[in-house]
PDB file of C-alpha atoms and ligand atoms in Angstrom:
ATOM      1  CA  MET A   1       0.000   0.000   0.000  1.00  0.00           C
ATOM      2  CA  ASN A   2       1.326   3.503  -0.846  1.00  0.00           C
ATOM      3  CA  GLU A   3       2.181   5.890   1.973  1.00  0.00           C
ATOM      4  CA  GLY A   4      -0.806   7.958   2.991  1.00  0.00           C
ATOM      5  CA  GLU A   5      -3.265   5.525   1.454  1.00  0.00           C
ATOM      6  CA  GLN A   6      -6.033   4.547   3.853  1.00  0.00           C
ATOM      7  CA  GLN A   7      -6.372   0.865   4.475  1.00  0.00           C
ATOM      8  CA  HIS A   8      -9.992  -0.056   5.029  1.00  0.00           C
ATOM      9  CA  VAL A   9     -10.353  -3.338   6.819  1.00  0.00           C
ATOM     10  CA  GLU A  10     -13.889  -4.563   7.379  1.00  0.00           C
ATOM     11  CA  THR A  11     -14.802  -5.756  10.858  1.00  0.00           C
ATOM     12  CA  ILE A  12     -15.409  -9.498  10.747  1.00  0.00           C
ATOM     13  CA  VAL A  13     -18.767 -10.281  12.330  1.00  0.00           C
ATOM     14  CA  VAL A  14     -19.168 -13.889  13.432  1.00  0.00           C
ATOM     15  CA  ALA A  15     -22.904 -14.555  13.726  1.00  0.00           C
ATOM     16  CA  VAL A  16     -23.806 -17.490  15.973  1.00  0.00           C
ATOM     17  CA  ASP A  17     -27.520 -18.350  15.928  1.00  0.00           C
ATOM     18  CA  GLY A  18     -29.464 -21.374  17.094  1.00  0.00           C
ATOM     19  CA  PRO A  19     -32.067 -22.639  19.532  1.00  0.00           C
ATOM     20  CA  SER A  20     -31.810 -22.583  23.343  1.00  0.00           C
ATOM     21  CA  GLY A  21     -29.196 -24.938  24.726  1.00  0.00           C
ATOM     22  CA  SER A  22     -27.427 -25.606  21.423  1.00  0.00           C
ATOM     23  CA  GLY A  23     -24.186 -24.429  23.027  1.00  0.00           C
ATOM     24  CA  LYS A  24     -24.249 -20.892  21.600  1.00  0.00           C
ATOM     25  CA  SER A  25     -22.993 -19.044  24.671  1.00  0.00           C
ATOM     26  CA  SER A  26     -20.054 -21.290  25.506  1.00  0.00           C
ATOM     27  CA  THR A  27     -19.164 -21.507  21.839  1.00  0.00           C
ATOM     28  CA  ALA A  28     -19.423 -17.791  21.095  1.00  0.00           C
ATOM     29  CA  ARG A  29     -17.438 -16.890  24.230  1.00  0.00           C
ATOM     30  CA  GLY A  30     -14.826 -19.521  23.402  1.00  0.00           C
ATOM     31  CA  VAL A  31     -14.395 -18.211  19.856  1.00  0.00           C
ATOM     32  CA  ALA A  32     -14.164 -14.586  21.062  1.00  0.00           C
ATOM     33  CA  ASP A  33     -11.624 -15.595  23.684  1.00  0.00           C
ATOM     34  CA  ARG A  34      -9.486 -17.487  21.142  1.00  0.00           C
ATOM     35  CA  LEU A  35      -9.515 -14.549  18.713  1.00  0.00           C
ATOM     36  CA  GLY A  36      -9.146 -11.824  21.363  1.00  0.00           C
ATOM     37  CA  TRP A  37     -12.348 -10.223  20.075  1.00  0.00           C
ATOM     38  CA  PRO A  38     -15.371  -8.838  21.931  1.00  0.00           C
ATOM     39  CA  TYR A  39     -18.484 -10.946  22.386  1.00  0.00           C
ATOM     40  CA  LEU A  40     -22.081  -9.767  22.289  1.00  0.00           C
ATOM     41  CA  ASP A  41     -24.804 -11.833  23.969  1.00  0.00           C
ATOM     42  CA  THR A  42     -28.018 -10.463  22.460  1.00  0.00           C
ATOM     43  CA  GLY A  43     -30.137 -12.924  24.469  1.00  0.00           C
ATOM     44  CA  ALA A  44     -28.865 -11.204  27.631  1.00  0.00           C
ATOM     45  CA  MET A  45     -30.254  -7.917  26.284  1.00  0.00           C
ATOM     46  CA  TYR A  46     -33.736  -9.440  25.772  1.00  0.00           C
ATOM     47  CA  ARG A  47     -33.446 -10.987  29.217  1.00  0.00           C
ATOM     48  CA  ALA A  48     -32.482  -7.628  30.816  1.00  0.00           C
ATOM     49  CA  LEU A  49     -35.523  -5.907  29.294  1.00  0.00           C
ATOM     50  CA  THR A  50     -37.671  -8.835  30.428  1.00  0.00           C
ATOM     51  CA  TRP A  51     -36.369  -8.392  33.974  1.00  0.00           C
ATOM     52  CA  ALA A  52     -37.365  -4.714  33.844  1.00  0.00           C
ATOM     53  CA  VAL A  53     -40.806  -5.510  32.384  1.00  0.00           C
ATOM     54  CA  LEU A  54     -41.423  -7.994  35.220  1.00  0.00           C
ATOM     55  CA  GLU A  55     -40.241  -5.430  37.805  1.00  0.00           C
ATOM     56  CA  ALA A  56     -42.736  -2.965  36.333  1.00  0.00           C
ATOM     57  CA  GLY A  57     -45.501  -5.574  36.727  1.00  0.00           C
ATOM     58  CA  ALA A  58     -46.609  -5.302  33.087  1.00  0.00           C
ATOM     59  CA  ASP A  59     -49.112  -7.833  31.729  1.00  0.00           C
ATOM     60  CA  LEU A  60     -47.074 -10.131  29.464  1.00  0.00           C
ATOM     61  CA  ASP A  61     -50.143 -10.899  27.340  1.00  0.00           C
ATOM     62  CA  ASP A  62     -50.485  -7.211  26.456  1.00  0.00           C
ATOM     63  CA  ALA A  63     -47.845  -6.335  23.836  1.00  0.00           C
ATOM     64  CA  GLU A  64     -48.538  -2.616  24.147  1.00  0.00           C
ATOM     65  CA  ALA A  65     -48.043  -2.712  27.921  1.00  0.00           C
ATOM     66  CA  VAL A  66     -44.815  -4.668  27.486  1.00  0.00           C
ATOM     67  CA  ALA A  67     -43.535  -2.198  24.867  1.00  0.00           C
ATOM     68  CA  GLU A  68     -44.453   0.702  27.156  1.00  0.00           C
ATOM     69  CA  ALA A  69     -42.736  -0.842  30.217  1.00  0.00           C
ATOM     70  CA  ALA A  70     -39.595  -1.588  28.182  1.00  0.00           C
ATOM     71  CA  SER A  71     -39.449   1.713  26.327  1.00  0.00           C
ATOM     72  CA  GLY A  72     -37.452   3.852  28.754  1.00  0.00           C
ATOM     73  CA  VAL A  73     -35.186   1.127  30.122  1.00  0.00           C
ATOM     74  CA  GLN A  74     -31.473   1.543  29.473  1.00  0.00           C
ATOM     75  CA  VAL A  75     -29.740  -1.792  28.827  1.00  0.00           C
ATOM     76  CA  VAL A  76     -25.951  -1.827  29.080  1.00  0.00           C
ATOM     77  CA  VAL A  77     -24.235  -5.045  28.086  1.00  0.00           C
ATOM     78  CA  GLY A  78     -20.539  -5.780  28.506  1.00  0.00           C
ATOM     79  CA  THR A  79     -18.635  -7.334  25.588  1.00  0.00           C
ATOM     80  CA  ASP A  80     -15.721  -8.933  27.467  1.00  0.00           C
ATOM     81  CA  PRO A  81     -16.078 -12.704  26.903  1.00  0.00           C
ATOM     82  CA  ALA A  82     -14.525 -13.347  30.333  1.00  0.00           C
ATOM     83  CA  ALA A  83     -17.051 -11.220  32.253  1.00  0.00           C
ATOM     84  CA  PRO A  84     -20.044 -10.066  30.206  1.00  0.00           C
ATOM     85  CA  ALA A  85     -22.038  -8.152  32.872  1.00  0.00           C
ATOM     86  CA  VAL A  86     -25.506  -6.830  32.027  1.00  0.00           C
ATOM     87  CA  HIS A  87     -27.209  -3.791  33.584  1.00  0.00           C
ATOM     88  CA  ALA A  88     -30.779  -2.516  33.325  1.00  0.00           C
ATOM     89  CA  ASP A  89     -31.150   1.119  34.390  1.00  0.00           C
ATOM     90  CA  GLY A  90     -27.928   0.845  36.388  1.00  0.00           C
ATOM     91  CA  THR A  91     -28.839  -2.378  38.244  1.00  0.00           C
ATOM     92  CA  ASP A  92     -26.536  -5.352  37.650  1.00  0.00           C
ATOM     93  CA  VAL A  93     -28.997  -8.019  36.479  1.00  0.00           C
ATOM     94  CA  SER A  94     -26.415 -10.625  35.390  1.00  0.00           C
ATOM     95  CA  VAL A  95     -27.704 -13.156  37.949  1.00  0.00           C
ATOM     96  CA  PRO A  96     -31.514 -12.625  37.949  1.00  0.00           C
ATOM     97  CA  ILE A  97     -31.730 -12.699  34.139  1.00  0.00           C
ATOM     98  CA  ARG A  98     -30.757 -16.404  34.285  1.00  0.00           C
ATOM     99  CA  GLY A  99     -33.484 -17.254  36.807  1.00  0.00           C
ATOM    100  CA  PRO A 100     -36.749 -19.082  36.050  1.00  0.00           C
ATOM    101  CA  GLU A 101     -38.973 -15.960  36.168  1.00  0.00           C
ATOM    102  CA  VAL A 102     -37.050 -14.187  33.402  1.00  0.00           C
ATOM    103  CA  THR A 103     -36.532 -17.423  31.424  1.00  0.00           C
ATOM    104  CA  GLY A 104     -40.277 -18.086  31.572  1.00  0.00           C
ATOM    105  CA  ALA A 105     -41.186 -14.594  30.331  1.00  0.00           C
ATOM    106  CA  VAL A 106     -38.451 -13.755  27.817  1.00  0.00           C
ATOM    107  CA  SER A 107     -40.115 -15.341  24.781  1.00  0.00           C
ATOM    108  CA  ALA A 108     -43.192 -13.140  25.277  1.00  0.00           C
ATOM    109  CA  VAL A 109     -41.136  -9.958  25.656  1.00  0.00           C
ATOM    110  CA  SER A 110     -38.812 -10.740  22.735  1.00  0.00           C
ATOM    111  CA  ALA A 111     -41.824 -11.298  20.456  1.00  0.00           C
ATOM    112  CA  VAL A 112     -42.826  -7.610  20.770  1.00  0.00           C
ATOM    113  CA  ALA A 113     -41.813  -5.729  17.607  1.00  0.00           C
ATOM    114  CA  GLU A 114     -40.933  -2.425  19.381  1.00  0.00           C
ATOM    115  CA  VAL A 115     -38.646  -4.291  21.782  1.00  0.00           C
ATOM    116  CA  ARG A 116     -36.860  -5.956  18.866  1.00  0.00           C
ATOM    117  CA  GLU A 117     -36.479  -2.712  16.899  1.00  0.00           C
ATOM    118  CA  ARG A 118     -34.799  -0.964  19.806  1.00  0.00           C
ATOM    119  CA  LEU A 119     -32.480  -3.799  20.704  1.00  0.00           C
ATOM    120  CA  VAL A 120     -31.510  -4.527  17.090  1.00  0.00           C
ATOM    121  CA  ALA A 121     -30.523  -0.841  16.666  1.00  0.00           C
ATOM    122  CA  GLN A 122     -28.461  -1.006  19.857  1.00  0.00           C
ATOM    123  CA  GLN A 123     -26.837  -4.283  18.748  1.00  0.00           C
ATOM    124  CA  ARG A 124     -25.860  -2.777  15.376  1.00  0.00           C
ATOM    125  CA  ALA A 125     -24.322   0.234  17.158  1.00  0.00           C
ATOM    126  CA  LEU A 126     -22.263  -2.072  19.406  1.00  0.00           C
ATOM    127  CA  ILE A 127     -21.107  -4.084  16.378  1.00  0.00           C
ATOM    128  CA  ALA A 128     -20.088  -0.844  14.637  1.00  0.00           C
ATOM    129  CA  GLU A 129     -17.764  -0.033  17.568  1.00  0.00           C
ATOM    130  CA  ALA A 130     -15.729  -3.235  17.075  1.00  0.00           C
ATOM    131  CA  SER A 131     -12.451  -3.025  15.198  1.00  0.00           C
ATOM    132  CA  ASP A 132     -11.009  -6.355  13.970  1.00  0.00           C
ATOM    133  CA  GLY A 133     -14.005  -8.509  14.688  1.00  0.00           C
ATOM    134  CA  ILE A 134     -16.809  -9.410  17.053  1.00  0.00           C
ATOM    135  CA  VAL A 135     -18.662 -12.618  17.899  1.00  0.00           C
ATOM    136  CA  VAL A 136     -22.423 -12.089  18.220  1.00  0.00           C
ATOM    137  CA  GLU A 137     -24.839 -14.735  19.465  1.00  0.00           C
ATOM    138  CA  GLY A 138     -28.609 -14.834  19.264  1.00  0.00           C
ATOM    139  CA  ARG A 139     -31.500 -16.002  17.109  1.00  0.00           C
ATOM    140  CA  ASP A 140     -31.629 -13.419  14.313  1.00  0.00           C
ATOM    141  CA  ILE A 141     -28.013 -12.254  13.973  1.00  0.00           C
ATOM    142  CA  ALA A 142     -27.360 -13.647  10.482  1.00  0.00           C
ATOM    143  CA  SER A 143     -30.909 -12.956   9.271  1.00  0.00           C
ATOM    144  CA  VAL A 144     -31.637  -9.469  10.670  1.00  0.00           C
ATOM    145  CA  VAL A 145     -28.951  -7.850  12.848  1.00  0.00           C
ATOM    146  CA  ALA A 146     -25.906  -8.446  10.633  1.00  0.00           C
ATOM    147  CA  PRO A 147     -26.929 -10.124   7.355  1.00  0.00           C
ATOM    148  CA  GLU A 148     -23.589  -9.088   5.815  1.00  0.00           C
ATOM    149  CA  ALA A 149     -21.620 -11.112   8.422  1.00  0.00           C
ATOM    150  CA  PRO A 150     -18.925 -13.081   6.566  1.00  0.00           C
ATOM    151  CA  VAL A 151     -19.168 -15.967   9.045  1.00  0.00           C
ATOM    152  CA  LYS A 152     -22.648 -17.280   9.830  1.00  0.00           C
ATOM    153  CA  VAL A 153     -23.040 -20.314  12.027  1.00  0.00           C
ATOM    154  CA  TYR A 154     -26.307 -22.034  12.908  1.00  0.00           C
ATOM    155  CA  LEU A 155     -25.716 -24.303  15.898  1.00  0.00           C
ATOM    156  CA  VAL A 156     -28.021 -27.242  16.469  1.00  0.00           C
ATOM    157  CA  ALA A 157     -28.076 -30.209  18.853  1.00  0.00           C
ATOM    158  CA  ASP A 158     -30.557 -32.959  19.737  1.00  0.00           C
ATOM    159  CA  ALA A 159     -33.163 -31.727  22.226  1.00  0.00           C
ATOM    160  CA  ALA A 160     -32.114 -34.470  24.657  1.00  0.00           C
ATOM    161  CA  ALA A 161     -28.445 -33.433  24.476  1.00  0.00           C
ATOM    162  CA  ARG A 162     -29.382 -29.766  24.917  1.00  0.00           C
ATOM    163  CA  ALA A 163     -31.523 -30.584  27.961  1.00  0.00           C
ATOM    164  CA  ALA A 164     -28.770 -32.683  29.543  1.00  0.00           C
ATOM    165  CA  ARG A 165     -26.236 -29.847  29.095  1.00  0.00           C
ATOM    166  CA  ARG A 166     -28.607 -27.160  30.372  1.00  0.00           C
ATOM    167  CA  THR A 167     -29.483 -29.253  33.460  1.00  0.00           C
ATOM    168  CA  ALA A 168     -25.769 -29.828  34.209  1.00  0.00           C
ATOM    169  CA  GLU A 169     -25.041 -26.076  33.786  1.00  0.00           C
ATOM    170  CA  GLN A 170     -27.770 -25.274  36.280  1.00  0.00           C
ATOM    171  CA  GLY A 171     -26.447 -27.848  38.753  1.00  0.00           C
ATOM    172  CA  GLY A 172     -29.616 -29.953  38.480  1.00  0.00           C
ATOM    173  CA  ASP A 173     -29.784 -33.750  38.748  1.00  0.00           C
ATOM    174  CA  SER A 174     -30.764 -36.212  36.028  1.00  0.00           C
ATOM    175  CA  GLY A 175     -34.380 -36.286  37.252  1.00  0.00           C
ATOM    176  CA  GLN A 176     -34.785 -32.723  35.967  1.00  0.00           C
ATOM    177  CA  VAL A 177     -33.680 -33.414  32.380  1.00  0.00           C
ATOM    178  CA  ALA A 178     -37.190 -34.236  31.131  1.00  0.00           C
ATOM    179  CA  ALA A 179     -38.646 -30.996  32.527  1.00  0.00           C
ATOM    180  CA  THR A 180     -35.735 -28.999  31.070  1.00  0.00           C
ATOM    181  CA  GLU A 181     -36.263 -30.659  27.679  1.00  0.00           C
ATOM    182  CA  ALA A 182     -39.966 -29.762  27.767  1.00  0.00           C
ATOM    183  CA  ASP A 183     -39.061 -26.144  28.582  1.00  0.00           C
ATOM    184  CA  LEU A 184     -36.493 -25.982  25.753  1.00  0.00           C
ATOM    185  CA  ARG A 185     -39.038 -27.375  23.286  1.00  0.00           C
ATOM    186  CA  ARG A 186     -41.629 -24.852  24.488  1.00  0.00           C
ATOM    187  CA  ARG A 187     -39.197 -21.961  23.965  1.00  0.00           C
ATOM    188  CA  ASP A 188     -38.093 -23.322  20.555  1.00  0.00           C
ATOM    189  CA  ALA A 189     -41.738 -23.382  19.440  1.00  0.00           C
ATOM    190  CA  LEU A 190     -42.366 -19.825  20.682  1.00  0.00           C
ATOM    191  CA  ASP A 191     -39.100 -18.439  19.225  1.00  0.00           C
ATOM    192  CA  SER A 192     -39.641 -20.179  15.862  1.00  0.00           C
ATOM    193  CA  GLY A 193     -43.344 -19.431  15.613  1.00  0.00           C
ATOM    194  CA  ARG A 194     -43.403 -15.699  16.378  1.00  0.00           C
ATOM    195  CA  ALA A 195     -44.164 -13.192  13.614  1.00  0.00           C
ATOM    196  CA  ALA A 196     -41.238 -10.818  14.298  1.00  0.00           C
ATOM    197  CA  SER A 197     -37.839 -12.276  13.253  1.00  0.00           C
ATOM    198  CA  PRO A 198     -38.540 -15.920  14.079  1.00  0.00           C
ATOM    199  CA  LEU A 199     -35.657 -18.237  14.862  1.00  0.00           C
ATOM    200  CA  ALA A 200     -34.602 -19.758  11.537  1.00  0.00           C
ATOM    201  CA  GLN A 201     -31.467 -20.778   9.715  1.00  0.00           C
ATOM    202  CA  ALA A 202     -30.368 -17.806   7.569  1.00  0.00           C
ATOM    203  CA  ASP A 203     -29.331 -18.048   3.924  1.00  0.00           C
ATOM    204  CA  GLY A 204     -25.642 -18.799   3.719  1.00  0.00           C
ATOM    205  CA  ALA A 205     -25.369 -20.049   7.303  1.00  0.00           C
ATOM    206  CA  THR A 206     -23.311 -23.157   8.009  1.00  0.00           C
ATOM    207  CA  VAL A 207     -25.063 -25.681  10.250  1.00  0.00           C
ATOM    208  CA  VAL A 208     -22.854 -27.093  12.976  1.00  0.00           C
ATOM    209  CA  ASP A 209     -24.411 -29.994  14.910  1.00  0.00           C
ATOM    210  CA  THR A 210     -22.847 -29.951  18.365  1.00  0.00           C
ATOM    211  CA  THR A 211     -24.565 -33.129  19.668  1.00  0.00           C
ATOM    212  CA  HIS A 212     -21.466 -35.303  19.388  1.00  0.00           C
ATOM    213  CA  LEU A 213     -18.752 -32.612  19.478  1.00  0.00           C
ATOM    214  CA  THR A 214     -16.824 -31.223  22.418  1.00  0.00           C
ATOM    215  CA  LEU A 215     -16.793 -27.470  23.043  1.00  0.00           C
ATOM    216  CA  ASP A 216     -13.153 -27.301  21.904  1.00  0.00           C
ATOM    217  CA  GLU A 217     -14.040 -29.031  18.640  1.00  0.00           C
ATOM    218  CA  VAL A 218     -16.878 -26.605  17.909  1.00  0.00           C
ATOM    219  CA  VAL A 219     -14.715 -23.577  18.774  1.00  0.00           C
ATOM    220  CA  ALA A 220     -11.894 -24.849  16.557  1.00  0.00           C
ATOM    221  CA  GLU A 221     -14.309 -25.400  13.661  1.00  0.00           C
ATOM    222  CA  ILE A 222     -15.578 -21.807  13.850  1.00  0.00           C
ATOM    223  CA  VAL A 223     -12.066 -20.352  14.243  1.00  0.00           C
ATOM    224  CA  ARG A 224     -11.180 -22.230  11.011  1.00  0.00           C
ATOM    225  CA  MET A 225     -14.161 -20.572   9.305  1.00  0.00           C
ATOM    226  CA  VAL A 226     -12.934 -17.152  10.503  1.00  0.00           C
ATOM    227  CA  ASP A 227      -9.380 -17.850   9.341  1.00  0.00           C
ATOM    228  CA  ALA A 228     -10.761 -18.707   5.906  1.00  0.00           C
ATOM    229  CA  VAL A 229     -12.240 -15.201   5.455  1.00  0.00           C
ATOM    230  CA  ARG A 230      -9.353 -13.076   6.702  1.00  0.00           C
TER     231      ARG A 230
HETATM  232  O1   DC B   1     -30.065 -17.107  24.186  1.00  0.00           O
HETATM  233  P1   DC B   1     -30.985 -16.910  25.380  1.00  0.00           P
HETATM  234  O2   DC B   1     -31.637 -18.170  25.850  1.00  0.00           O
HETATM  235  O3   DC B   1     -30.358 -16.146  26.478  1.00  0.00           O
HETATM  236  O4   DC B   1     -32.151 -15.983  24.794  1.00  0.00           O
HETATM  237  C1   DC B   1     -33.235 -15.613  25.590  1.00  0.00           C
HETATM  238  C2   DC B   1     -34.468 -15.367  24.753  1.00  0.00           C
HETATM  239  O5   DC B   1     -34.301 -14.170  23.989  1.00  0.00           O
HETATM  240  C3   DC B   1     -34.820 -16.477  23.773  1.00  0.00           C
HETATM  241  O6   DC B   1     -35.913 -17.226  24.269  1.00  0.00           O
HETATM  242  C4   DC B   1     -35.203 -15.767  22.509  1.00  0.00           C
HETATM  243  C5   DC B   1     -34.810 -14.336  22.691  1.00  0.00           C
HETATM  244  N1   DC B   1     -33.809 -13.870  21.739  1.00  0.00           N
HETATM  245  C6   DC B   1     -34.259 -13.335  20.567  1.00  0.00           C
HETATM  246  O7   DC B   1     -35.460 -13.317  20.331  1.00  0.00           O
HETATM  247  N2   DC B   1     -33.375 -12.813  19.687  1.00  0.00           N
HETATM  248  C7   DC B   1     -32.057 -12.835  19.929  1.00  0.00           C
HETATM  249  N3   DC B   1     -31.212 -12.304  19.046  1.00  0.00           N
HETATM  250  C8   DC B   1     -31.580 -13.405  21.141  1.00  0.00           C
HETATM  251  C9   DC B   1     -32.492 -13.935  22.020  1.00  0.00           C
END
């Protein structure tokens, strides 16, 4: 390159989509950690707004009330893969957003179009701040948030494998796997069936089935995909 010439290097967005429990979070954090890139957990943003909507006591069956309760809430999400803290109006909600109340309500809140519009705009702004690259996980990253992402991964795993992993993560015993699997299937149906940006494999996305792979194997596979585009 000649002296004084501007080199324009595009930020590499790694979009990681897939259903609940497919291993998205561990995978996306692992890839970000390996590459030294930031990591954006968009599910945590929907969960933070859900926490605030529940605090406000809004009726989850009333989309307008949910949109109204969520409208003024400031969500701040950290992008360090080692410690991605989440705040809603200044309160650290990193722990309560993983609890059963928020998990039970998040599909209803994330189905509200106004909620999605706001969070998608915020997600695009966070992606625009990244320099070399960023790993973004969610349900609609490759289809809506960053359709130009050069690396699009759609993670899948058997429902039984997903339930077993989720139960182990939550410190539950094997007797809880069936209930966890039922909950995952319920959320899959809600996330896939909603009108606004349903969960679906985007055009050009590579399906990675994690059922029989270790976390390290999945991370390595995605890092290879990133290396192939840079
Ligand atoms: O990935 P997660 O389980 O933390 O996501 C929580 C919920 O948020 C999930 O049920 C669907 C919703 N979600 C979404 O609609 N769009 C995203 N990009 C991320 C999550």
